[in-house]
PDB file of C-alpha atoms in Angstrom:
ATOM      1  CA  MET A 109       0.000   0.000   0.000  1.00 83.00           C
ATOM      2  CA  LYS A 110       1.376   3.404  -0.936  1.00 89.00           C
ATOM      3  CA  ARG A 111       0.264   6.939  -0.152  1.00 93.00           C
ATOM      4  CA  VAL A 112      -0.150   9.217  -3.145  1.00 93.00           C
ATOM      5  CA  LEU A 113      -0.302  13.013  -3.030  1.00 95.00           C
ATOM      6  CA  LEU A 114      -2.297  14.800  -5.719  1.00 96.00           C
ATOM      7  CA  LYS A 115      -1.919  18.478  -6.524  1.00 97.00           C
ATOM      8  CA  ILE A 116      -5.122  19.688  -8.118  1.00 98.00           C
ATOM      9  CA  SER A 117      -6.684  22.898  -9.382  1.00 98.00           C
ATOM     10  CA  TYR A 118     -10.389  23.522  -9.744  1.00 98.00           C
ATOM     11  CA  ASP A 119     -13.072  26.035 -10.629  1.00 98.00           C
ATOM     12  CA  GLY A 120     -15.485  25.851  -7.718  1.00 97.00           C
ATOM     13  CA  THR A 121     -18.443  27.477  -9.478  1.00 96.00           C
ATOM     14  CA  ASN A 122     -20.390  24.265  -9.977  1.00 96.00           C
ATOM     15  CA  TYR A 123     -19.488  22.667  -6.640  1.00 97.00           C
ATOM     16  CA  HIS A 124     -20.741  22.927  -3.090  1.00 95.00           C
ATOM     17  CA  GLY A 125     -17.207  23.122  -1.742  1.00 94.00           C
ATOM     18  CA  TRP A 126     -14.597  20.386  -1.346  1.00 96.00           C
ATOM     19  CA  GLN A 127     -16.024  17.976   1.217  1.00 93.00           C
ATOM     20  CA  VAL A 128     -18.531  15.236   0.417  1.00 92.00           C
ATOM     21  CA  GLN A 129     -22.004  16.035   1.719  1.00 89.00           C
ATOM     22  CA  PRO A 130     -25.529  14.759   1.112  1.00 88.00           C
ATOM     23  CA  ASN A 131     -27.650  16.221  -1.685  1.00 88.00           C
ATOM     24  CA  ALA A 132     -24.850  18.380  -3.127  1.00 93.00           C
ATOM     25  CA  VAL A 133     -22.113  17.876  -5.702  1.00 96.00           C
ATOM     26  CA  THR A 134     -18.622  18.479  -4.291  1.00 97.00           C
ATOM     27  CA  VAL A 135     -15.076  18.342  -5.621  1.00 97.00           C
ATOM     28  CA  GLN A 136     -14.148  15.451  -3.328  1.00 97.00           C
ATOM     29  CA  GLU A 137     -17.109  13.400  -4.509  1.00 96.00           C
ATOM     30  CA  VAL A 138     -16.323  13.927  -8.200  1.00 97.00           C
ATOM     31  CA  LEU A 139     -12.647  13.147  -7.644  1.00 97.00           C
ATOM     32  CA  GLN A 140     -13.413   9.909  -5.786  1.00 95.00           C
ATOM     33  CA  GLU A 141     -15.812   8.790  -8.517  1.00 95.00           C
ATOM     34  CA  SER A 142     -13.131   9.492 -11.131  1.00 96.00           C
ATOM     35  CA  LEU A 143     -10.584   7.497  -9.126  1.00 94.00           C
ATOM     36  CA  TYR A 144     -12.988   4.571  -9.154  1.00 93.00           C
ATOM     37  CA  LYS A 145     -13.007   4.636 -12.947  1.00 93.00           C
ATOM     38  CA  VAL A 146      -9.197   4.488 -13.023  1.00 92.00           C
ATOM     39  CA  LEU A 147      -8.457   2.178 -10.087  1.00 89.00           C
ATOM     40  CA  GLY A 148     -11.552  -0.015  -9.951  1.00 88.00           C
ATOM     41  CA  ASN A 149     -12.173   0.993  -6.332  1.00 87.00           C
ATOM     42  CA  LYS A 150     -13.076   4.210  -4.563  1.00 85.00           C
ATOM     43  CA  PRO A 151     -10.306   5.130  -2.083  1.00 88.00           C
ATOM     44  CA  SER A 152     -10.903   7.695   0.622  1.00 90.00           C
ATOM     45  CA  VAL A 153      -9.388  11.045  -0.377  1.00 95.00           C
ATOM     46  CA  THR A 154      -8.234  13.493   2.313  1.00 97.00           C
ATOM     47  CA  GLY A 155      -7.970  17.158   1.363  1.00 97.00           C
ATOM     48  CA  CYS A 156      -5.754  19.915   2.711  1.00 97.00           C
ATOM     49  CA  SER A 157      -8.690  22.224   3.392  1.00 93.00           C
ATOM     50  CA  ARG A 158     -12.470  22.568   3.305  1.00 88.00           C
ATOM     51  CA  THR A 159     -13.178  25.225   0.713  1.00 90.00           C
ATOM     52  CA  ASP A 160     -16.685  26.692   0.768  1.00 90.00           C
ATOM     53  CA  ALA A 161     -19.288  26.449  -1.984  1.00 93.00           C
ATOM     54  CA  GLY A 162     -18.247  28.478  -5.019  1.00 96.00           C
ATOM     55  CA  VAL A 163     -14.637  28.966  -3.877  1.00 97.00           C
ATOM     56  CA  HIS A 164     -11.856  28.072  -6.318  1.00 98.00           C
ATOM     57  CA  ALA A 165      -8.394  26.575  -5.897  1.00 98.00           C
ATOM     58  CA  ASN A 166      -5.275  27.403  -7.877  1.00 98.00           C
ATOM     59  CA  GLU A 167      -3.430  24.919  -5.695  1.00 98.00           C
ATOM     60  CA  PHE A 168      -5.065  22.216  -3.586  1.00 98.00           C
ATOM     61  CA  TYR A 169      -3.537  19.009  -2.235  1.00 98.00           C
ATOM     62  CA  CYS A 170      -5.130  15.724  -1.254  1.00 98.00           C
ATOM     63  CA  HIS A 171      -3.808  12.277  -0.434  1.00 97.00           C
ATOM     64  CA  LEU A 172      -5.067   8.726  -0.841  1.00 94.00           C
ATOM     65  CA  ASP A 173      -3.808   5.233  -0.127  1.00 92.00           C
ATOM     66  CA  CYS A 174      -3.797   2.667  -2.907  1.00 87.00           C
ATOM     67  CA  ASP A 175      -1.928  -0.438  -4.090  1.00 79.00           C
ATOM     68  CA  ASP A 176      -2.109   0.585  -7.719  1.00 68.00           C
ATOM     69  CA  LYS A 177       0.905  -0.269  -9.871  1.00 73.00           C
ATOM     70  CA  ILE A 178       0.186   2.225 -12.662  1.00 69.00           C
ATOM     71  CA  PRO A 179       3.193   4.559 -13.180  1.00 71.00           C
ATOM     72  CA  GLU A 180       2.516   8.032 -11.819  1.00 78.00           C
ATOM     73  CA  THR A 181       2.602   9.705 -15.235  1.00 80.00           C
ATOM     74  CA  ALA A 182       0.090   7.221 -16.670  1.00 82.00           C
ATOM     75  CA  PHE A 183      -2.074   7.523 -13.550  1.00 86.00           C
ATOM     76  CA  LEU A 184      -2.082  11.319 -13.922  1.00 90.00           C
ATOM     77  CA  LYS A 185      -3.061  11.155 -17.588  1.00 92.00           C
ATOM     78  CA  GLY A 186      -5.760   8.550 -16.969  1.00 93.00           C
ATOM     79  CA  LEU A 187      -7.313  10.463 -14.088  1.00 95.00           C
ATOM     80  CA  ASN A 188      -7.477  13.731 -16.022  1.00 96.00           C
ATOM     81  CA  SER A 189      -9.126  11.942 -18.930  1.00 97.00           C
ATOM     82  CA  VAL A 190     -12.157  11.055 -16.788  1.00 97.00           C
ATOM     83  CA  LEU A 191     -12.395  14.218 -14.688  1.00 97.00           C
ATOM     84  CA  PRO A 192     -14.625  17.115 -15.784  1.00 97.00           C
ATOM     85  CA  ASN A 193     -12.854  20.094 -17.342  1.00 97.00           C
ATOM     86  CA  ASP A 194     -13.207  22.226 -14.207  1.00 97.00           C
ATOM     87  CA  ILE A 195     -11.012  19.891 -12.122  1.00 98.00           C
ATOM     88  CA  VAL A 196      -7.415  19.181 -13.152  1.00 98.00           C
ATOM     89  CA  VAL A 197      -4.788  17.022 -11.459  1.00 97.00           C
ATOM     90  CA  LYS A 198      -1.500  18.840 -11.987  1.00 96.00           C
ATOM     91  CA  GLU A 199       0.901  16.570 -10.106  1.00 94.00           C
ATOM     92  CA  CYS A 200       0.939  13.068  -8.655  1.00 93.00           C
ATOM     93  CA  ARG A 201       3.686  11.665  -6.450  1.00 91.00           C
ATOM     94  CA  GLU A 202       4.252   9.068  -3.776  1.00 91.00           C
ATOM     95  CA  VAL A 203       4.805  10.383  -0.241  1.00 94.00           C
ATOM     96  CA  ALA A 204       5.618   8.876   3.135  1.00 95.00           C
ATOM     97  CA  ASN A 205       2.820   6.869   4.744  1.00 93.00           C
ATOM     98  CA  ASP A 206       2.633   9.317   7.659  1.00 96.00           C
ATOM     99  CA  PHE A 207       2.180  12.336   5.396  1.00 97.00           C
ATOM    100  CA  HIS A 208      -1.208  14.046   5.817  1.00 97.00           C
ATOM    101  CA  ALA A 209      -2.492  16.571   3.283  1.00 97.00           C
ATOM    102  CA  ARG A 210      -4.190  18.627   6.007  1.00 95.00           C
ATOM    103  CA  TYR A 211      -2.181  18.153   9.175  1.00 96.00           C
ATOM    104  CA  SER A 212       1.256  18.242   7.514  1.00 97.00           C
ATOM    105  CA  ALA A 213       0.488  21.664   6.035  1.00 97.00           C
ATOM    106  CA  LYS A 214       2.316  24.580   7.688  1.00 96.00           C
ATOM    107  CA  GLY A 215       0.026  27.217   6.253  1.00 97.00           C
ATOM    108  CA  LYS A 216      -2.059  28.392   3.322  1.00 98.00           C
ATOM    109  CA  GLU A 217      -2.416  31.488   1.185  1.00 98.00           C
ATOM    110  CA  TYR A 218      -5.739  32.762  -0.107  1.00 98.00           C
ATOM    111  CA  VAL A 219      -6.334  35.470  -2.713  1.00 98.00           C
ATOM    112  CA  TYR A 220      -9.508  37.514  -3.092  1.00 98.00           C
ATOM    113  CA  ASN A 221      -9.948  39.493  -6.324  1.00 98.00           C
ATOM    114  CA  THR A 222     -11.878  42.708  -6.930  1.00 98.00           C
ATOM    115  CA  PHE A 223     -12.216  44.921  -9.990  1.00 97.00           C
ATOM    116  CA  LEU A 224     -13.791  48.260 -10.900  1.00 96.00           C
ATOM    117  CA  GLU A 225     -17.172  48.058 -12.611  1.00 92.00           C
ATOM    118  CA  GLU A 226     -15.901  50.471 -15.262  1.00 91.00           C
ATOM    119  CA  ASN A 227     -13.426  47.775 -16.400  1.00 90.00           C
ATOM    120  CA  GLN A 228     -16.231  45.597 -17.709  1.00 86.00           C
ATOM    121  CA  ASN A 229     -15.178  42.169 -18.873  1.00 90.00           C
ATOM    122  CA  PRO A 230     -17.477  39.166 -19.424  1.00 88.00           C
ATOM    123  CA  PHE A 231     -15.080  36.856 -17.549  1.00 89.00           C
ATOM    124  CA  TYR A 232     -14.374  38.982 -14.480  1.00 95.00           C
ATOM    125  CA  LEU A 233     -17.728  38.541 -12.750  1.00 93.00           C
ATOM    126  CA  ARG A 234     -17.117  34.814 -12.372  1.00 93.00           C
ATOM    127  CA  TYR A 235     -13.836  35.269 -10.503  1.00 96.00           C
ATOM    128  CA  ALA A 236     -13.829  38.756  -8.962  1.00 97.00           C
ATOM    129  CA  LEU A 237     -16.010  41.150  -6.982  1.00 97.00           C
ATOM    130  CA  PRO A 238     -17.117  44.312  -8.850  1.00 97.00           C
ATOM    131  CA  LEU A 239     -16.596  47.607  -7.020  1.00 97.00           C
ATOM    132  CA  ARG A 240     -17.978  51.047  -7.832  1.00 95.00           C
ATOM    133  CA  ARG A 241     -14.878  52.907  -6.704  1.00 95.00           C
ATOM    134  CA  PRO A 242     -11.195  52.080  -6.177  1.00 96.00           C
ATOM    135  CA  ILE A 243      -9.995  50.637  -2.894  1.00 98.00           C
ATOM    136  CA  ASP A 244      -8.170  53.151  -0.709  1.00 98.00           C
ATOM    137  CA  LEU A 245      -4.999  51.077  -0.372  1.00 98.00           C
ATOM    138  CA  ASP A 246      -3.562  53.137   2.482  1.00 98.00           C
ATOM    139  CA  ARG A 247      -6.637  52.754   4.674  1.00 98.00           C
ATOM    140  CA  ALA A 248      -7.332  49.149   3.743  1.00 98.00           C
ATOM    141  CA  ASN A 249      -3.728  48.029   4.213  1.00 98.00           C
ATOM    142  CA  ALA A 250      -3.537  49.769   7.588  1.00 98.00           C
ATOM    143  CA  PHE A 251      -6.356  47.456   8.653  1.00 98.00           C
ATOM    144  CA  CYS A 252      -4.679  44.444   7.036  1.00 98.00           C
ATOM    145  CA  VAL A 253      -1.445  45.040   8.942  1.00 98.00           C
ATOM    146  CA  SER A 254      -3.387  45.249  12.218  1.00 98.00           C
ATOM    147  CA  ILE A 255      -4.651  41.650  11.954  1.00 98.00           C
ATOM    148  CA  VAL A 256      -1.199  40.146  11.332  1.00 98.00           C
ATOM    149  CA  GLY A 257      -0.036  38.002  14.230  1.00 98.00           C
ATOM    150  CA  THR A 258      -1.741  35.592  16.618  1.00 98.00           C
ATOM    151  CA  HIS A 259      -5.320  36.510  17.557  1.00 98.00           C
ATOM    152  CA  ASP A 260      -8.658  34.953  18.374  1.00 98.00           C
ATOM    153  CA  PHE A 261     -10.412  35.291  15.012  1.00 98.00           C
ATOM    154  CA  LEU A 262     -13.815  34.256  16.382  1.00 96.00           C
ATOM    155  CA  PRO A 263     -15.425  37.600  15.364  1.00 97.00           C
ATOM    156  CA  PHE A 264     -14.019  37.142  11.842  1.00 97.00           C
ATOM    157  CA  SER A 265     -15.865  33.840  11.344  1.00 95.00           C
ATOM    158  CA  SER A 266     -19.412  32.658  10.740  1.00 89.00           C
ATOM    159  CA  SER A 267     -21.590  30.505  12.944  1.00 81.00           C
ATOM    160  CA  GLY A 268     -21.180  27.514  10.638  1.00 71.00           C
ATOM    161  CA  ARG A 269     -17.646  26.841  11.898  1.00 72.00           C
ATOM    162  CA  THR A 270     -17.027  23.338  13.218  1.00 73.00           C
ATOM    163  CA  VAL A 271     -14.002  24.025  15.460  1.00 83.00           C
ATOM    164  CA  THR A 272     -13.761  25.276  19.031  1.00 87.00           C
ATOM    165  CA  ASP A 273     -10.195  26.623  18.864  1.00 94.00           C
ATOM    166  CA  THR A 274     -10.518  29.937  17.016  1.00 96.00           C
ATOM    167  CA  VAL A 275      -6.988  31.265  17.567  1.00 97.00           C
ATOM    168  CA  ARG A 276      -5.017  31.595  14.335  1.00 98.00           C
ATOM    169  CA  THR A 277      -1.725  33.191  13.295  1.00 98.00           C
ATOM    170  CA  VAL A 278      -1.799  35.411  10.211  1.00 98.00           C
ATOM    171  CA  ASN A 279       1.643  35.636   8.616  1.00 98.00           C
ATOM    172  CA  TYR A 280       0.830  38.429   6.185  1.00 98.00           C
ATOM    173  CA  CYS A 281      -2.173  40.271   4.818  1.00 98.00           C
ATOM    174  CA  GLU A 282      -1.905  42.818   2.019  1.00 98.00           C
ATOM    175  CA  ILE A 283      -4.013  44.363  -0.734  1.00 98.00           C
ATOM    176  CA  ARG A 284      -2.245  45.214  -3.969  1.00 97.00           C
ATOM    177  CA  LYS A 285      -2.930  45.979  -7.611  1.00 96.00           C
ATOM    178  CA  ASN A 286      -2.773  43.032  -9.979  1.00 89.00           C
ATOM    179  CA  GLY A 287      -3.558  44.301 -13.487  1.00 92.00           C
ATOM    180  CA  ASP A 288      -7.289  45.128 -13.630  1.00 95.00           C
ATOM    181  CA  PHE A 289      -7.727  43.329 -10.315  1.00 97.00           C
ATOM    182  CA  THR A 290      -7.030  44.681  -6.853  1.00 98.00           C
ATOM    183  CA  SER A 291      -6.446  41.613  -4.705  1.00 98.00           C
ATOM    184  CA  LEU A 292      -6.106  40.763  -1.036  1.00 98.00           C
ATOM    185  CA  TYR A 293      -3.388  38.199  -0.273  1.00 98.00           C
ATOM    186  CA  ILE A 294      -3.473  36.532   3.130  1.00 98.00           C
ATOM    187  CA  SER A 295      -1.441  33.685   4.619  1.00 98.00           C
ATOM    188  CA  ALA A 296      -2.077  31.974   7.940  1.00 98.00           C
ATOM    189  CA  ASP A 297      -1.476  28.701   9.746  1.00 97.00           C
ATOM    190  CA  GLY A 298      -5.185  27.991   9.351  1.00 95.00           C
ATOM    191  CA  PHE A 299      -8.496  29.640   8.558  1.00 96.00           C
ATOM    192  CA  LEU A 300     -11.943  29.608  10.138  1.00 95.00           C
ATOM    193  CA  TYR A 301     -15.247  29.291   8.289  1.00 93.00           C
ATOM    194  CA  ASN A 302     -15.712  32.437   6.120  1.00 95.00           C
ATOM    195  CA  MET A 303     -12.704  34.080   7.793  1.00 97.00           C
ATOM    196  CA  VAL A 304     -11.128  35.437   4.604  1.00 98.00           C
ATOM    197  CA  ARG A 305     -14.423  36.673   3.196  1.00 98.00           C
ATOM    198  CA  ILE A 306     -15.196  38.579   6.409  1.00 98.00           C
ATOM    199  CA  ILE A 307     -11.688  40.061   6.524  1.00 98.00           C
ATOM    200  CA  VAL A 308     -12.142  41.254   2.927  1.00 98.00           C
ATOM    201  CA  GLY A 309     -15.558  42.683   3.757  1.00 98.00           C
ATOM    202  CA  THR A 310     -14.077  44.542   6.725  1.00 98.00           C
ATOM    203  CA  ALA A 311     -11.169  45.878   4.637  1.00 98.00           C
ATOM    204  CA  LEU A 312     -13.661  47.224   2.083  1.00 98.00           C
ATOM    205  CA  GLU A 313     -15.675  48.935   4.836  1.00 98.00           C
ATOM    206  CA  VAL A 314     -12.444  50.538   6.068  1.00 98.00           C
ATOM    207  CA  SER A 315     -11.594  51.623   2.522  1.00 98.00           C
ATOM    208  CA  MET A 316     -14.978  53.333   2.166  1.00 97.00           C
ATOM    209  CA  GLY A 317     -14.596  55.135   5.498  1.00 97.00           C
ATOM    210  CA  ARG A 318     -17.389  53.244   7.235  1.00 98.00           C
ATOM    211  CA  LEU A 319     -14.935  51.650   9.669  1.00 98.00           C
ATOM    212  CA  SER A 320     -11.710  52.950  11.146  1.00 98.00           C
ATOM    213  CA  PRO A 321      -8.394  51.442   9.994  1.00 98.00           C
ATOM    214  CA  ASP A 322      -7.764  50.450  13.631  1.00 97.00           C
ATOM    215  CA  CYS A 323     -11.161  48.774  14.084  1.00 98.00           C
ATOM    216  CA  ALA A 324      -9.579  45.330  14.495  1.00 98.00           C
ATOM    217  CA  GLU A 325      -8.394  46.203  17.996  1.00 97.00           C
ATOM    218  CA  GLU A 326     -11.961  46.648  19.229  1.00 98.00           C
ATOM    219  CA  ILE A 327     -13.231  43.667  17.238  1.00 98.00           C
ATOM    220  CA  PHE A 328     -10.626  41.348  18.776  1.00 98.00           C
ATOM    221  CA  LYS A 329     -11.177  42.831  22.235  1.00 97.00           C
ATOM    222  CA  THR A 330     -14.957  42.392  22.254  1.00 97.00           C
ATOM    223  CA  GLY A 331     -15.235  39.322  20.039  1.00 96.00           C
ATOM    224  CA  ASP A 332     -18.286  40.967  18.479  1.00 97.00           C
ATOM    225  CA  ARG A 333     -18.964  39.739  14.932  1.00 97.00           C
ATOM    226  CA  ALA A 334     -21.325  42.694  14.378  1.00 97.00           C
ATOM    227  CA  LEU A 335     -18.402  45.148  14.541  1.00 98.00           C
ATOM    228  CA  ALA A 336     -16.695  43.567  11.515  1.00 98.00           C
ATOM    229  CA  GLY A 337     -17.676  43.944   7.874  1.00 98.00           C
ATOM    230  CA  PRO A 338     -20.009  41.780   5.779  1.00 97.00           C
ATOM    231  CA  THR A 339     -19.209  38.353   4.364  1.00 97.00           C
ATOM    232  CA  VAL A 340     -18.395  39.016   0.710  1.00 98.00           C
ATOM    233  CA  SER A 341     -19.311  36.622  -2.113  1.00 97.00           C
ATOM    234  CA  PRO A 342     -17.333  33.352  -2.500  1.00 97.00           C
ATOM    235  CA  ASN A 343     -16.764  33.438  -6.270  1.00 96.00           C
ATOM    236  CA  ALA A 344     -13.790  35.829  -6.022  1.00 98.00           C
ATOM    237  CA  LEU A 345     -11.894  33.688  -3.481  1.00 98.00           C
ATOM    238  CA  PHE A 346      -9.059  31.326  -4.418  1.00 98.00           C
ATOM    239  CA  LEU A 347      -6.982  28.970  -2.316  1.00 98.00           C
ATOM    240  CA  ASN A 348      -3.710  30.022  -3.914  1.00 98.00           C
ATOM    241  CA  LYS A 349      -0.894  28.146  -2.169  1.00 98.00           C
ATOM    242  CA  VAL A 350      -0.385  25.421   0.444  1.00 98.00           C
ATOM    243  CA  PHE A 351       2.863  25.384   2.395  1.00 98.00           C
ATOM    244  CA  TYR A 352       4.436  22.129   3.624  1.00 96.00           C
TER     245      TYR A 352
END
């Protein structure tokens, strides 16, 4: 029996997130069904994260155990041939049996894209949030800097979270121009349910002058979700990197 690590990329538009769940199509479910077509059995696949419905992944890792003897290059080609076009396996390699796609990860980076409505493009709406006016980078980044470090991010999460430990360490958080997009980049040792989308929503409120750039201090102090910004839409969010 060997443990195989898959590096995949997917467009999350048509999926209800990564994890298998009843009455909804998920990336994990489709991947496991495709593995059955290649291997003749349906191995359990463990992902590095639980992306929400509609969220995309430039880089996502998952592992599985199998006794398959197909060479990795042939396995990769065969699996991609049966997967839908919105899920692609980019790499396949054998790893140590104690490697775990989720628990071996040291951190992750997410990216959230926005664009100005005046820069109309038929493809942008699927992957970015339209804004009526430019982000005030000075104000928004002052807020972003204030959440870097180890904090209890309970007020920056939604009630659907499944964990009790809500302390996380943010390594960096920055908003910068990226062509027609203005994007928030954030890396942390872990993320809570809707954490990035609420951080983005708060940064946008700061940019528009509805919240102070130093609002995070009071939000962390009180733990009051109502003091933070709204939860922005999922379609503009990408899991961008996983660090091992």
